[in-house]
mmCIF file of C-alpha atoms and ligand atoms in Angstrom:
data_model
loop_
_atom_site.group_PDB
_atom_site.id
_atom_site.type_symbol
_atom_site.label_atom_id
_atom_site.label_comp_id
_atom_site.label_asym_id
_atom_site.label_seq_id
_atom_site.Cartn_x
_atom_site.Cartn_y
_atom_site.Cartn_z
ATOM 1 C CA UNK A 1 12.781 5.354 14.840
ATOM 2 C CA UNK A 2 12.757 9.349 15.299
ATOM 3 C CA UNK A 3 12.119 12.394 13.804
ATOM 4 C CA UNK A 4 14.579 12.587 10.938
ATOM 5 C CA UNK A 5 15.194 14.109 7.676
ATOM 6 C CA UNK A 6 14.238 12.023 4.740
ATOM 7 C CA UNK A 7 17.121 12.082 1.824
ATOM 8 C CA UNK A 8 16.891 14.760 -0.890
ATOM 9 C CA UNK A 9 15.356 13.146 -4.192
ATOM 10 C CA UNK A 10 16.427 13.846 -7.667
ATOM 11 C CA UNK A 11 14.078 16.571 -10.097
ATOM 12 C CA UNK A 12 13.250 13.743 -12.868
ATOM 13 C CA UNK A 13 11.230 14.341 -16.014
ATOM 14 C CA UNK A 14 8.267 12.883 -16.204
ATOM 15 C CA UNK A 15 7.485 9.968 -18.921
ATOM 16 C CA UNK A 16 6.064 10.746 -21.843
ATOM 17 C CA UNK A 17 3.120 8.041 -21.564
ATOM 18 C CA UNK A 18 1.630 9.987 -18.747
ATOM 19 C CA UNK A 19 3.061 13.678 -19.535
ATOM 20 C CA UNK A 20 2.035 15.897 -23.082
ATOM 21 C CA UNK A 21 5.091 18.629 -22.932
ATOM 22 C CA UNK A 22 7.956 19.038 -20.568
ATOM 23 C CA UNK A 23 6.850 18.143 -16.591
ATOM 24 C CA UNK A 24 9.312 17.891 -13.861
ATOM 25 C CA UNK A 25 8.929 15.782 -10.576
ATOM 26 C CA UNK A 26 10.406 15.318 -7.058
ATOM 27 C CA UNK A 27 9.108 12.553 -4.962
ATOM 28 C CA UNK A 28 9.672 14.261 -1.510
ATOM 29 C CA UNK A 29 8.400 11.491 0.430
ATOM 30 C CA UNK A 30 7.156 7.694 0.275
ATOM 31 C CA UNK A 31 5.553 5.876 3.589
ATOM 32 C CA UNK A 32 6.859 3.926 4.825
ATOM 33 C CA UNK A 33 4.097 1.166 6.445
ATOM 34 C CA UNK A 34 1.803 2.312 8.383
ATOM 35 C CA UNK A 35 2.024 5.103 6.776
ATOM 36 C CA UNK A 36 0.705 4.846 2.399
ATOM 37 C CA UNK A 37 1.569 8.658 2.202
ATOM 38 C CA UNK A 38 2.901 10.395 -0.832
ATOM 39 C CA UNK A 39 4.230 13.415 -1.519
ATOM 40 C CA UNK A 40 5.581 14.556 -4.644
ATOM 41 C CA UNK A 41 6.176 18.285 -6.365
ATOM 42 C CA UNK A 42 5.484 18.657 -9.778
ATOM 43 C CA UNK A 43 6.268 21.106 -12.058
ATOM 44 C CA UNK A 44 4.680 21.711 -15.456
ATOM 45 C CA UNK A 45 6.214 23.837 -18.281
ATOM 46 C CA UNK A 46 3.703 26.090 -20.375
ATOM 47 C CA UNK A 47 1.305 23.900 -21.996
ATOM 48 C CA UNK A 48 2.237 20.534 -20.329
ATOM 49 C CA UNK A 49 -0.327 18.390 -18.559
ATOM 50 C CA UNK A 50 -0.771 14.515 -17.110
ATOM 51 C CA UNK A 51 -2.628 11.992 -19.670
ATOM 52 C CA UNK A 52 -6.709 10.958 -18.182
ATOM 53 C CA UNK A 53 -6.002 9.157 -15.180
ATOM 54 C CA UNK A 54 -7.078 7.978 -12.076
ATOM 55 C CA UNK A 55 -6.306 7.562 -8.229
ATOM 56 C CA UNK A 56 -7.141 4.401 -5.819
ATOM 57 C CA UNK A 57 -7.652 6.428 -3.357
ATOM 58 C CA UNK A 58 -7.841 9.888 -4.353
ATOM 59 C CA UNK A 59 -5.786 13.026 -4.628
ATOM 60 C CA UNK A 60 -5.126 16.560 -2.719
ATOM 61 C CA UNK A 61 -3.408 19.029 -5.193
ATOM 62 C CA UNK A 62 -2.037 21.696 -3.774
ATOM 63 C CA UNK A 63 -1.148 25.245 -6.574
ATOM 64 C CA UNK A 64 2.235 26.476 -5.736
ATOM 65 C CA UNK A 65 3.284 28.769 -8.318
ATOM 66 C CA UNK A 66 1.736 30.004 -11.715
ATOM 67 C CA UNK A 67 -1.424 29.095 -13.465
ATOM 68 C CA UNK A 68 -2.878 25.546 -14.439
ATOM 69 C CA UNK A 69 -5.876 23.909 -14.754
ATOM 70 C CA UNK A 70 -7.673 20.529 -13.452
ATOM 71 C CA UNK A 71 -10.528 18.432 -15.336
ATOM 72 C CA UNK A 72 -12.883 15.502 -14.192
ATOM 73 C CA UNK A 73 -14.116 13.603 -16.660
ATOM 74 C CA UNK A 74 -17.385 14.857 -18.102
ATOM 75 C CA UNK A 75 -17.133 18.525 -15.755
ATOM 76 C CA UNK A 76 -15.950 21.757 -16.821
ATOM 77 C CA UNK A 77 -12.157 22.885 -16.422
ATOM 78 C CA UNK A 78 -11.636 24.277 -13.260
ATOM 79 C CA UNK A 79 -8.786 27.186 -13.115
ATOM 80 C CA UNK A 80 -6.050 27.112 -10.819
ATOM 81 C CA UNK A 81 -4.124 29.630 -9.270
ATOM 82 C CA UNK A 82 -1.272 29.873 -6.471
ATOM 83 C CA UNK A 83 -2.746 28.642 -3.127
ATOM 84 C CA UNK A 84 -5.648 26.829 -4.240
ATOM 85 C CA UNK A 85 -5.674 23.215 -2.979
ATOM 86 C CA UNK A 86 -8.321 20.867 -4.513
ATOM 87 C CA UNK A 87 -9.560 17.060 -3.994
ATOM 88 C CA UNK A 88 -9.939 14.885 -6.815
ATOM 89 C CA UNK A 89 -12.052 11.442 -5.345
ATOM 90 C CA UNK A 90 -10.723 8.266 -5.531
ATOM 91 C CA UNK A 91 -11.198 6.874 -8.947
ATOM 92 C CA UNK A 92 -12.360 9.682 -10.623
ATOM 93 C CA UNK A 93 -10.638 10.310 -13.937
ATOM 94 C CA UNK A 94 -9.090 13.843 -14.129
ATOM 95 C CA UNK A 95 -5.927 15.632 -15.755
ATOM 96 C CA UNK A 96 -4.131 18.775 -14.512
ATOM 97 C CA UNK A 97 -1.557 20.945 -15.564
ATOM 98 C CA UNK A 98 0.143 24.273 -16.712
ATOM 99 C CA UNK A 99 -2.160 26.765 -18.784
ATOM 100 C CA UNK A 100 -0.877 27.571 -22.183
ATOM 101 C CA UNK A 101 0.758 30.485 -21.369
ATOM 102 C CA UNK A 102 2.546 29.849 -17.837
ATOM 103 C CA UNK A 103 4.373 27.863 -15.955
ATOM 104 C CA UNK A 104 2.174 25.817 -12.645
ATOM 105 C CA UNK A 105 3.568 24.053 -10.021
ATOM 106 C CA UNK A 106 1.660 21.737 -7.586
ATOM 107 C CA UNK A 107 2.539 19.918 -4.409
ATOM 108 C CA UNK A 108 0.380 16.245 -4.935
ATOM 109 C CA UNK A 109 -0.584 14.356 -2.048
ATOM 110 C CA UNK A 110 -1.791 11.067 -2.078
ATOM 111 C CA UNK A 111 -2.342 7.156 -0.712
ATOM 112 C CA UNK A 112 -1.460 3.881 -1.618
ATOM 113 C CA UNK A 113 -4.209 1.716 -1.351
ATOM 114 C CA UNK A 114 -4.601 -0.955 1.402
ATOM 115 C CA UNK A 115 -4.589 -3.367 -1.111
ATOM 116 C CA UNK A 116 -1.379 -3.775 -2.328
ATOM 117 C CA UNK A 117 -2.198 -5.240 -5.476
ATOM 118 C CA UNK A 118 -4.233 -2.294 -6.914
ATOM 119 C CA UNK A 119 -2.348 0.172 -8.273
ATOM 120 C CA UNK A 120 -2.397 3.867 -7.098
ATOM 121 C CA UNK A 121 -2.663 5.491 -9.980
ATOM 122 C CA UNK A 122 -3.858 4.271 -13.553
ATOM 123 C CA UNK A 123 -2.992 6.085 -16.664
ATOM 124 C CA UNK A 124 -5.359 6.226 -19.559
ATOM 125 C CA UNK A 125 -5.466 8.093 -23.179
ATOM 126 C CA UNK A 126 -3.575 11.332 -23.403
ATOM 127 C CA UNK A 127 -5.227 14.864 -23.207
ATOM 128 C CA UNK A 128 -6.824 15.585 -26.857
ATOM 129 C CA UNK A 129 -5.939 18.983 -28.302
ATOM 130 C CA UNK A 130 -9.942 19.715 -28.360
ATOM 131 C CA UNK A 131 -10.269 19.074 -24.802
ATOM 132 C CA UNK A 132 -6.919 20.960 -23.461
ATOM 133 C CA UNK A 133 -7.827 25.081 -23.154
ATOM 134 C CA UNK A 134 -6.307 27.001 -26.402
ATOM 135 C CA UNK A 135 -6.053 29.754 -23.912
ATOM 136 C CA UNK A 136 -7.222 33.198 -23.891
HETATM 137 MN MN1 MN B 201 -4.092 13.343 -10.445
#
């Protein structure tokens, strides 16, 4: 095995039962053992953002483009702006997504967990309207 490019992935849209809106995703790159790496870019439309959910072992956002915000459960919203890259701990509930009023793109990074029967990511209730930012 050598240095090599990994194959192009498909944009696909993201399921409703873990996106509110319109959200757009490339999986860039899986690990492949050793390795539990993942890297995926997602792309939310104005006003889209993931359902509560949580990560096994964490997750490293990193703000591309536009304006979005991220949320732990029970903290205050946290803006986010092109170039900011923030940590969410591993099994911390959190959402994230595109303000209102503009597009926001994020590079995720992220692990499997070294147990392969827990999942990496679990998805809980969506986003209520009362908790998402009306905007300004
Ligand atoms: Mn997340």
């Amino acid at each position: 095995m050598s240095t090599q490019k990994q194959p192009r992935t498909a944009t696909v849209k993201g399921p409703a039962e873990w996106f509110t809106g319109d959200v757009y995703v490339n999986a860039y790159y899986t690990g492949r053992a050793p390795s539990r790496t993942r890297l995926n870019l997602v792309r939310f439309t104005p006003g889209a953002h993931t359902a509560w959910h949580r990560h096994a072992v964490g997750q490293t956002l990193h703000v591309t483009e536009g304006r979005g915000y991220v949320q732990s459960r029970g903290e205050g919203v946290i803006e986010l702006h092109p170039g900011d890259t923030v940590y969410t701990p591993a099994g911390e509930w959190h959402w994230h997504g595109a303000t209102a009023d503009n597009f926001m793109c994020h590079l995720a990074l992220w692990e499997a967990p070294t147990d392969g029967d827990e999942p990496e990511t679990v998805w809980g209730d969506t986003v209520d309207d009362g908790q998402y930012p009306a905007g300004e």
